[in-house]
Coordinates of C-alpha atoms and ligand atoms in Angstrom, one line a residue:
M418 CA -65.8 57.4 164.1
A419 CA -62.8 59.7 164.3
K420 CA -63.7 63.2 163.2
K421 CA -61.0 63.8 160.7
N422 CA -61.6 60.4 159.0
S423 CA -62.6 60.8 155.4
Q424 CA -65.6 58.5 155.8
W425 CA -66.9 60.8 158.5
Q426 CA -66.3 63.8 156.3
K427 CA -68.3 62.2 153.5
S428 CA -71.1 61.4 155.9
M429 CA -71.1 65.2 156.8
Q430 CA -71.2 66.4 153.2
I431 CA -74.0 69.0 152.7
K432 CA -76.4 68.3 149.8
L433 CA -78.2 70.5 147.4
D434 CA -81.4 69.2 145.9
Y435 CA -82.7 71.3 143.0
N436 CA -85.5 69.0 141.7
N437 CA -88.1 71.8 142.4
V438 CA -86.6 74.3 140.0
M439 CA -87.1 71.8 137.1
A440 CA -90.0 72.1 134.6
E441 CA -90.9 68.5 135.4
Y442 CA -92.0 69.6 138.9
I443 CA -93.2 73.1 138.6
G444 CA -94.2 73.4 135.0
A445 CA -92.5 74.8 131.9
E446 CA -93.6 78.4 132.4
Q447 CA -91.7 78.8 135.7
G448 CA -89.3 75.9 135.8
F449 CA -86.1 75.1 133.8
S450 CA -85.7 72.3 131.4
A451 CA -82.5 70.1 131.2
E452 CA -82.1 71.6 127.7
E453 CA -82.0 75.2 129.2
F454 CA -79.3 74.1 131.6
S455 CA -77.3 72.5 128.7
A456 CA -77.7 75.7 126.6
N457 CA -76.0 77.6 129.5
K458 CA -73.3 75.0 130.1
K459 CA -70.7 77.1 128.4
L460 CA -71.5 80.1 130.7
A461 CA -71.3 77.9 133.8
L462 CA -67.9 76.5 132.7
S463 CA -66.6 79.9 131.9
A464 CA -67.5 81.0 135.4
L465 CA -65.7 78.0 136.8
K466 CA -62.7 78.8 134.6
Y467 CA -62.7 82.4 135.8
V468 CA -62.7 81.4 139.4
K469 CA -60.0 78.8 138.8
E470 CA -57.7 81.3 137.0
N471 CA -58.3 84.1 139.5
R472 CA -58.4 82.3 142.8
G473 CA -55.8 83.5 145.3
T474 CA -55.2 86.7 143.4
G475 CA -56.7 90.3 143.6
M476 CA -59.8 90.3 145.8
M477 CA -60.0 86.5 145.6
G478 CA -57.6 85.8 148.4
W479 CA -60.4 84.3 150.4
T480 CA -60.4 81.1 148.3
E481 CA -57.0 80.2 149.9
L482 CA -58.0 80.8 153.5
P483 CA -58.6 77.1 154.2
Y484 CA -55.0 76.4 153.3
N485 CA -52.7 79.3 154.2
Q486 CA -53.3 80.2 157.8
K487 CA -51.4 77.5 159.8
E488 CA -49.4 80.0 161.8
I489 CA -52.3 82.5 162.2
V490 CA -54.6 79.7 163.4
A491 CA -52.0 78.7 166.0
D492 CA -51.7 82.3 167.2
I493 CA -55.5 82.7 167.4
I494 CA -55.8 79.5 169.4
T495 CA -53.1 80.6 171.9
T496 CA -54.6 84.1 172.2
A497 CA -58.1 82.6 172.6
K498 CA -56.9 80.4 175.4
D499 CA -55.5 83.3 177.2
I500 CA -58.6 85.4 176.7
K501 CA -60.7 82.5 178.1
K502 CA -58.6 82.4 181.2
K503 CA -58.7 86.2 181.8
C504 CA -62.1 87.3 180.8
D505 CA -65.8 86.8 180.9
N506 CA -66.9 88.9 178.0
F507 CA -65.5 89.2 174.5
V508 CA -67.0 92.2 172.6
V509 CA -66.5 92.6 168.8
L510 CA -66.8 96.2 167.6
G511 CA -67.4 96.0 163.8
I512 CA -70.0 96.3 161.2
G513 CA -71.0 94.6 157.9
G514 CA -68.6 91.9 157.0
S515 CA -66.7 92.5 160.2
A516 CA -69.8 91.5 162.3
L517 CA -72.2 89.3 160.4
G518 CA -69.9 86.3 160.0
P519 CA -69.0 86.2 163.7
I520 CA -72.7 86.5 164.7
A521 CA -73.7 83.7 162.2
V522 CA -71.0 81.3 163.3
F523 CA -71.6 82.0 167.0
Q524 CA -75.3 81.3 166.7
A525 CA -74.7 78.2 164.6
L526 CA -72.1 76.5 166.7
C527 CA -72.6 77.6 170.3
H528 CA -75.4 76.8 172.8
L529 CA -78.4 78.9 171.6
R530 CA -78.5 80.6 175.0
H531 CA -74.7 80.7 175.4
N532 CA -74.6 84.2 177.1
E533 CA -77.3 83.3 179.5
L534 CA -75.7 80.0 180.7
P535 CA -73.9 80.0 184.1
K536 CA -70.2 80.2 183.7
S537 CA -69.7 76.6 184.8
K538 CA -71.7 75.4 181.9
R539 CA -70.6 78.0 179.4
K540 CA -66.9 77.3 179.7
A541 CA -66.1 80.3 177.5
P542 CA -66.6 84.1 177.7
K543 CA -69.9 85.6 176.6
L544 CA -69.8 87.0 173.1
Y545 CA -71.3 90.4 172.1
V546 CA -71.1 91.7 168.5
E547 CA -71.8 95.4 168.4
D548 CA -72.7 96.4 164.9
N549 CA -74.5 99.6 165.3
V550 CA -74.0 103.1 166.7
D551 CA -77.3 103.3 168.5
P552 CA -76.5 105.2 171.7
E553 CA -79.1 103.3 173.7
R554 CA -77.4 100.0 172.7
M555 CA -74.0 101.3 173.6
N556 CA -75.1 102.3 177.1
A557 CA -77.1 99.1 177.5
L558 CA -74.0 97.1 176.8
L559 CA -71.9 99.1 179.2
D560 CA -74.6 98.5 181.8
V561 CA -74.0 94.7 181.6
L562 CA -70.2 94.5 181.2
D563 CA -67.8 94.0 184.0
L564 CA -64.9 95.9 182.4
D565 CA -62.3 94.1 184.5
K566 CA -63.3 90.9 182.8
T567 CA -63.9 92.2 179.3
I568 CA -61.8 92.2 176.2
F569 CA -62.8 94.1 173.1
N570 CA -61.9 93.3 169.5
V571 CA -62.1 96.2 167.1
V572 CA -62.5 94.9 163.6
T573 CA -62.3 97.0 160.4
K574 CA -60.5 96.1 157.2
S575 CA -60.4 99.7 156.0
G576 CA -59.5 101.0 159.4
A577 CA -61.7 103.9 158.6
T578 CA -65.4 103.0 159.0
S579 CA -67.1 105.7 161.0
E580 CA -69.3 103.4 163.1
T581 CA -66.5 101.1 164.2
M582 CA -64.0 103.9 164.8
A583 CA -66.5 105.8 166.9
Q584 CA -67.1 102.7 169.0
Y585 CA -63.4 102.3 169.3
L586 CA -62.9 105.9 170.5
I587 CA -65.6 105.6 173.1
I588 CA -64.5 102.3 174.5
M589 CA -60.7 103.1 174.5
D590 CA -61.4 106.3 176.4
I591 CA -63.4 104.4 179.0
L592 CA -60.6 101.8 179.2
K593 CA -57.9 104.4 179.6
K594 CA -59.8 106.2 182.3
R595 CA -60.3 102.9 184.1
F596 CA -57.0 101.0 183.5
G597 CA -54.5 103.7 182.5
D598 CA -51.5 102.1 180.8
K599 CA -53.1 98.7 181.0
A600 CA -56.0 99.7 178.8
K601 CA -54.2 98.0 175.9
D602 CA -54.6 94.6 177.5
H603 CA -58.4 95.0 177.0
M604 CA -58.3 95.8 173.3
I605 CA -57.3 93.6 170.3
A606 CA -57.3 95.0 166.8
T607 CA -58.1 93.1 163.6
T608 CA -57.4 95.2 160.5
S609 CA -55.3 95.5 157.3
E610 CA -51.6 95.3 157.9
N611 CA -50.6 98.1 155.6
K612 CA -53.4 100.5 155.2
G613 CA -56.0 102.5 157.1
N614 CA -56.0 104.3 160.4
L615 CA -56.6 101.5 162.8
I616 CA -53.2 99.9 162.1
K617 CA -51.5 103.2 162.9
I618 CA -53.5 103.5 166.2
A619 CA -52.9 99.9 167.1
K620 CA -49.1 100.4 166.7
E621 CA -49.2 103.6 168.7
E622 CA -51.2 102.0 171.5
G623 CA -49.3 98.7 171.4
L624 CA -52.4 96.6 170.8
K625 CA -52.2 92.9 170.0
T626 CA -53.2 92.9 166.3
F627 CA -54.4 90.3 163.8
Y628 CA -54.3 91.1 160.1
I629 CA -57.0 90.8 157.4
P630 CA -55.3 89.7 154.2
D631 CA -55.4 92.3 151.4
G632 CA -57.3 90.0 149.0
V633 CA -60.1 89.3 151.5
G634 CA -63.0 91.7 151.4
G635 CA -65.3 92.3 154.4
R636 CA -68.1 90.0 153.4
F637 CA -65.6 87.2 152.5
S638 CA -63.7 87.5 155.7
E639 CA -65.4 85.1 158.1
L640 CA -62.7 82.4 157.6
C641 CA -59.8 84.8 158.4
P642 CA -59.0 86.3 161.9
V643 CA -62.2 88.5 161.6
G644 CA -64.3 85.4 162.3
L645 CA -61.8 82.9 163.6
L646 CA -60.7 84.8 166.7
P647 CA -64.2 85.4 168.1
A648 CA -65.1 81.8 167.2
A649 CA -62.0 80.4 169.0
V650 CA -62.8 82.5 172.0
V651 CA -66.2 80.9 172.4
G652 CA -64.8 77.4 172.0
I653 CA -65.5 76.7 168.4
D654 CA -63.1 74.3 166.6
I655 CA -61.8 76.7 164.0
K656 CA -59.5 74.1 162.4
E657 CA -62.6 72.0 161.7
L658 CA -64.4 75.1 160.2
L659 CA -61.5 75.4 157.7
L660 CA -61.4 71.7 157.0
G661 CA -65.1 72.0 156.1
A662 CA -64.3 74.9 153.8
A663 CA -61.5 72.9 152.1
Y664 CA -63.8 70.0 151.6
M665 CA -66.4 72.2 149.9
D666 CA -63.7 73.8 147.8
K667 CA -63.0 70.3 146.2
L668 CA -66.7 69.9 145.4
C669 CA -66.8 73.4 143.9
K670 CA -64.1 72.4 141.4
N671 CA -66.3 69.7 139.8
K672 CA -66.4 70.3 136.0
D673 CA -69.8 68.6 135.8
Y674 CA -71.7 71.7 136.5
T675 CA -74.9 69.7 137.4
K676 CA -73.0 68.1 140.3
N677 CA -71.1 71.2 141.5
P678 CA -73.3 72.7 144.3
A679 CA -72.1 76.3 144.1
L680 CA -72.0 76.3 140.3
I681 CA -75.4 74.9 139.7
S682 CA -77.0 77.1 142.4
A683 CA -75.3 80.1 140.8
L684 CA -76.7 79.1 137.4
I685 CA -80.2 78.6 138.8
E686 CA -80.1 82.1 140.4
Y687 CA -78.6 83.6 137.3
L688 CA -81.3 82.1 135.0
A689 CA -84.0 83.1 137.5
M690 CA -82.7 86.7 137.4
N691 CA -82.9 86.7 133.6
K692 CA -86.6 85.7 134.0
G693 CA -87.2 88.6 136.4
K694 CA -87.0 86.7 139.6
N695 CA -85.1 89.3 141.5
I696 CA -85.6 88.1 145.0
S697 CA -83.6 85.4 146.7
V698 CA -85.2 84.1 149.9
M699 CA -82.9 82.2 152.3
M700 CA -85.0 80.2 154.8
P701 CA -83.2 77.9 157.2
Y702 CA -85.3 75.5 159.3
A703 CA -83.1 75.8 162.4
D704 CA -82.6 78.7 164.8
S705 CA -79.0 77.9 164.8
L706 CA -78.8 78.9 161.1
K707 CA -80.9 82.0 161.5
Y708 CA -78.0 84.4 161.2
I709 CA -76.4 82.5 158.4
A710 CA -79.3 83.9 156.4
D711 CA -78.3 87.4 157.5
W712 CA -74.7 86.8 156.5
Y713 CA -75.8 85.5 153.2
C714 CA -77.9 88.5 152.6
Q715 CA -74.9 90.8 152.8
L716 CA -72.8 88.5 150.7
W717 CA -75.3 88.2 147.9
G718 CA -76.7 91.7 148.0
E719 CA -73.4 93.6 148.2
S720 CA -71.6 91.4 145.8
L721 CA -74.1 91.2 143.0
G722 CA -76.0 94.5 143.3
K723 CA -74.1 96.5 140.7
A724 CA -74.8 99.4 138.4
V725 CA -72.2 98.6 135.8
D726 CA -70.6 95.5 134.2
N727 CA -66.9 94.8 133.8
E728 CA -66.9 96.9 130.6
G729 CA -68.6 99.9 132.3
N730 CA -72.0 99.4 130.7
E731 CA -75.0 100.2 132.9
V732 CA -76.6 96.9 133.8
F733 CA -78.3 97.5 137.3
V734 CA -78.2 93.8 138.2
G735 CA -78.6 91.9 141.4
Q736 CA -81.2 90.0 143.4
T737 CA -82.7 91.3 146.6
P738 CA -81.8 88.8 149.3
V739 CA -84.4 88.1 151.9
K740 CA -84.0 86.2 155.2
A741 CA -86.7 84.1 156.6
L742 CA -86.8 81.5 159.3
G743 CA -88.6 78.1 159.2
V744 CA -91.0 77.5 160.7
T745 CA -91.6 80.9 162.2
D746 CA -92.0 82.7 158.8
Q747 CA -94.5 80.1 157.6
H748 CA -96.9 82.1 159.6
S749 CA -95.7 85.4 158.3
Q750 CA -94.1 85.2 154.8
V751 CA -95.1 81.9 153.1
Q752 CA -98.5 83.2 152.1
L753 CA -96.7 85.8 149.9
Y754 CA -94.1 83.3 148.7
R755 CA -96.9 80.9 147.6
E756 CA -99.4 83.2 146.2
G757 CA -97.7 86.5 145.5
P758 CA -95.8 87.5 142.4
F759 CA -93.6 84.9 140.6
D760 CA -90.4 87.0 141.5
K761 CA -88.6 84.8 143.9
V762 CA -86.2 81.8 144.3
I763 CA -86.6 80.2 147.7
T764 CA -83.8 78.3 149.3
L765 CA -84.8 76.1 152.2
I766 CA -82.0 74.9 154.5
G767 CA -82.7 71.7 156.4
V768 CA -80.9 69.7 159.1
E769 CA -81.0 65.9 159.2
N770 CA -80.0 65.5 162.8
Y771 CA -80.6 68.3 165.3
R772 CA -78.3 68.3 168.3
S773 CA -81.2 67.9 170.7
S774 CA -84.4 66.0 170.6
V775 CA -87.7 67.0 172.4
E776 CA -90.7 64.7 172.6
I777 CA -94.1 66.1 172.4
S778 CA -95.9 65.0 175.5
Q779 CA -99.1 63.0 175.8
G780 CA -102.0 64.8 177.4
C781 CA -105.0 65.1 175.1
A782 CA -106.1 61.6 174.4
N783 CA -109.7 62.5 174.0
I784 CA -109.1 65.4 171.5
P785 CA -107.9 63.7 168.4
D786 CA -107.2 67.1 166.6
V787 CA -104.5 67.8 169.2
N788 CA -103.6 64.2 170.1
F789 CA -102.1 63.5 166.6
L790 CA -99.1 65.5 167.8
C791 CA -98.5 63.4 170.9
G792 CA -95.7 60.9 170.9
H793 CA -93.9 62.6 168.0
T794 CA -90.9 64.8 168.5
M795 CA -90.3 68.5 167.7
N796 CA -87.6 67.2 165.4
E797 CA -90.2 65.3 163.4
L798 CA -92.5 68.3 163.4
I799 CA -89.9 70.8 162.1
Q800 CA -88.8 68.4 159.4
A801 CA -92.4 67.7 158.4
E802 CA -93.1 71.4 158.2
M803 CA -90.1 72.0 155.9
K804 CA -91.3 69.2 153.7
A805 CA -94.8 70.7 153.8
T806 CA -93.5 74.1 152.7
E807 CA -91.4 72.5 149.9
Y808 CA -94.6 70.8 148.7
A809 CA -96.7 73.9 149.0
L810 CA -94.2 76.0 147.1
T811 CA -93.8 73.3 144.4
T812 CA -97.5 72.8 143.9
A813 CA -97.8 76.6 143.5
K814 CA -95.1 76.4 140.8
R815 CA -92.5 78.4 142.9
L816 CA -88.8 78.0 142.2
N817 CA -87.4 76.4 145.3
Y818 CA -84.5 74.2 146.2
T819 CA -83.1 72.7 149.4
I820 CA -79.7 72.5 151.1
T821 CA -79.4 69.8 153.7
L822 CA -76.8 69.7 156.5
P823 CA -76.4 66.2 158.0
E824 CA -76.0 68.1 161.3
V825 CA -74.9 71.5 162.4
N826 CA -71.2 71.3 163.3
A827 CA -68.0 73.2 162.5
F828 CA -67.3 71.0 159.5
T829 CA -70.7 71.5 157.9
I830 CA -70.8 75.2 158.7
G831 CA -67.3 75.6 157.1
Q832 CA -68.8 73.9 154.0
L833 CA -71.9 76.1 153.9
L834 CA -70.0 79.4 154.2
Y835 CA -67.5 78.4 151.5
M836 CA -70.3 77.1 149.2
F837 CA -72.2 80.5 149.4
E838 CA -68.9 82.4 148.8
M839 CA -68.2 80.3 145.7
E840 CA -71.7 80.5 144.5
T841 CA -71.5 84.3 144.8
A842 CA -68.2 84.4 142.9
F843 CA -69.7 82.1 140.1
A844 CA -72.8 84.2 139.9
G845 CA -70.8 87.4 139.6
A846 CA -68.7 85.9 136.8
M847 CA -71.9 84.9 135.0
L848 CA -73.2 88.5 135.4
N849 CA -69.9 89.8 134.2
I850 CA -69.6 92.3 137.1
N851 CA -67.1 93.1 139.8
T852 CA -68.3 90.9 142.6
F853 CA -65.8 92.1 145.1
N854 CA -66.2 95.9 145.2
Q855 CA -68.9 97.9 147.0
P856 CA -69.1 101.4 145.5
G857 CA -72.6 101.8 146.8
V858 CA -71.4 101.2 150.4
E859 CA -68.5 103.6 149.9
G860 CA -71.0 106.2 148.7
G861 CA -72.8 106.2 152.1
K862 CA -69.5 106.1 154.0
N863 CA -68.2 109.1 152.1
A864 CA -71.4 111.1 152.7
T865 CA -71.1 110.4 156.5
Y866 CA -67.5 111.6 156.4
A867 CA -68.6 114.8 154.6
L868 CA -71.4 115.5 157.1
F869 CA -69.0 115.1 159.9
G870 CA -66.5 117.5 158.3
R871 CA -63.7 115.0 157.6
K872 CA -60.8 116.5 155.7
G873 CA -60.8 115.5 152.0
Y874 CA -64.5 115.2 151.7
E875 CA -65.3 118.9 151.1
A876 CA -66.5 118.3 147.6
T877 CA -69.0 115.7 148.7
K878 CA -70.2 118.1 151.4
K879 CA -70.6 120.9 148.8
E880 CA -72.6 118.5 146.6
M881 CA -74.8 117.5 149.5
D882 CA -75.4 121.1 150.5
E883 CA -76.3 122.0 146.9
A884 CA -78.8 119.1 146.6
P885 CA -82.4 120.3 146.2
A886 CA -83.8 121.2 149.6
K887 CA -86.7 119.2 150.9
K888 CA -90.1 120.9 150.7
S889 CA -92.5 121.1 153.6
D890 CA -95.4 120.4 151.1
Y891 CA -94.3 116.8 151.1
V892 CA -94.1 116.4 154.9
C893 CA -97.2 115.7 157.0
Ligands
PA5_1130 O1 -68.1 93.7 152.6 C1 -67.6 94.8 152.8 O2 -66.5 95.2 152.3 C2 -68.3 95.8 153.7 O3 -69.6 95.4 154.0 C3 -67.6 96.0 155.0 O4 -67.5 94.7 155.6 C4 -68.2 97.0 155.9 O5 -68.5 98.2 155.2 C5 -67.2 97.3 157.0 O6 -66.0 97.7 156.5 P1 -64.7 97.7 157.4 O7 -64.3 96.3 157.7 O8 -63.7 98.3 156.5 O9 -65.0 98.5 158.6

């Protein structure tokens, strides 16, 4: 079946099954009744209306990324081809929204041991995403890179983030010492076109530059050059990613809120929050989706964790997102999820067809308690374990629902990313908060600037100096 064919796309539609949040399955005390959903239909539809009316404007520019990047995508593909020819390592320097998306999509869509594969099998550069300022990590990276065959991509929307700019300064200095005037051939910038320091530096240095559109915030930026360039460099079909996002966009316009995956999941989480369930666990049953959970944690946590609502009233809302991995965390976290406080909503992500199959070998015919595994596949085992967790959570009356990907490919990952972004926008509208700002993050950034003596942050420094000093009584 041709990939772009609509029948194939339909066969690749991801599914959301929310049976196990219903009172019928987990009891009236924890679960929701159909009547409770109906009572909140107006709220769901007003969130849908809000998104419809605001999409493409203000900080909701991300909604249009599947449609408005034809030329940019062409430029990215050409640039990626050139990078592939010239280099062996592609290193992203960025943090938060400038790093988590590239990591998630790389893990989802490349060979799980991509960087360890021999070049002949890898057929694309290795990818490193450096999202910390740990000096040991920086030196360890430099130990493994052949700079002659490395291109760096510094990514920062604000063009000011201390961590990213520090990394840039360190690397650019090394490149200049090594390559002189040709240093610029080893650095690409991805940043805002009209604001921030990186764009000024990029112009001065003559760097190849991609732009992050104004209305696309860090955590909503995976489907713009922030994520598309690294993805294209490692051989991911970025057009297919965007097609997946566009496909999901249609599903997210459905006015029947019970059939709109992003709207119904937002409503479930919203109603759960109102019942004090302030933890959202994201638990994929696939190593390839492990970092999608990380990416989701930033999206959900930073977007919905807000002190004030749109009218300025103190509300202190949000749900703490938690990442878990099936089946690994069944042996670490599920005890808590099943028997601990009733304060969580657990989302399980399953895969119908894994890209590999591994048979469990024969070898223990005379030990039935081991032999029951033989002749089955790991595929059957991981799927059975997900079903078992779903059953265990449901019988313990825990709110849980599943998202199923027919397989992990660029089209389904595009759908998944876009669905979570839409869900976040809907949930933010239901909570009546600004989903797209991050004053809490800015607070930390500003305090760092102050501590490092950046001009303009003297008042913050003074405030910090005047804060109550720590007492030795409380140190042991
Ligand atoms: O979502 C956000 O806006 C933030 O988490 C940013 O992505 C993060 O702080 C990095 O910011 P910048 O891209 O400006 O360096």
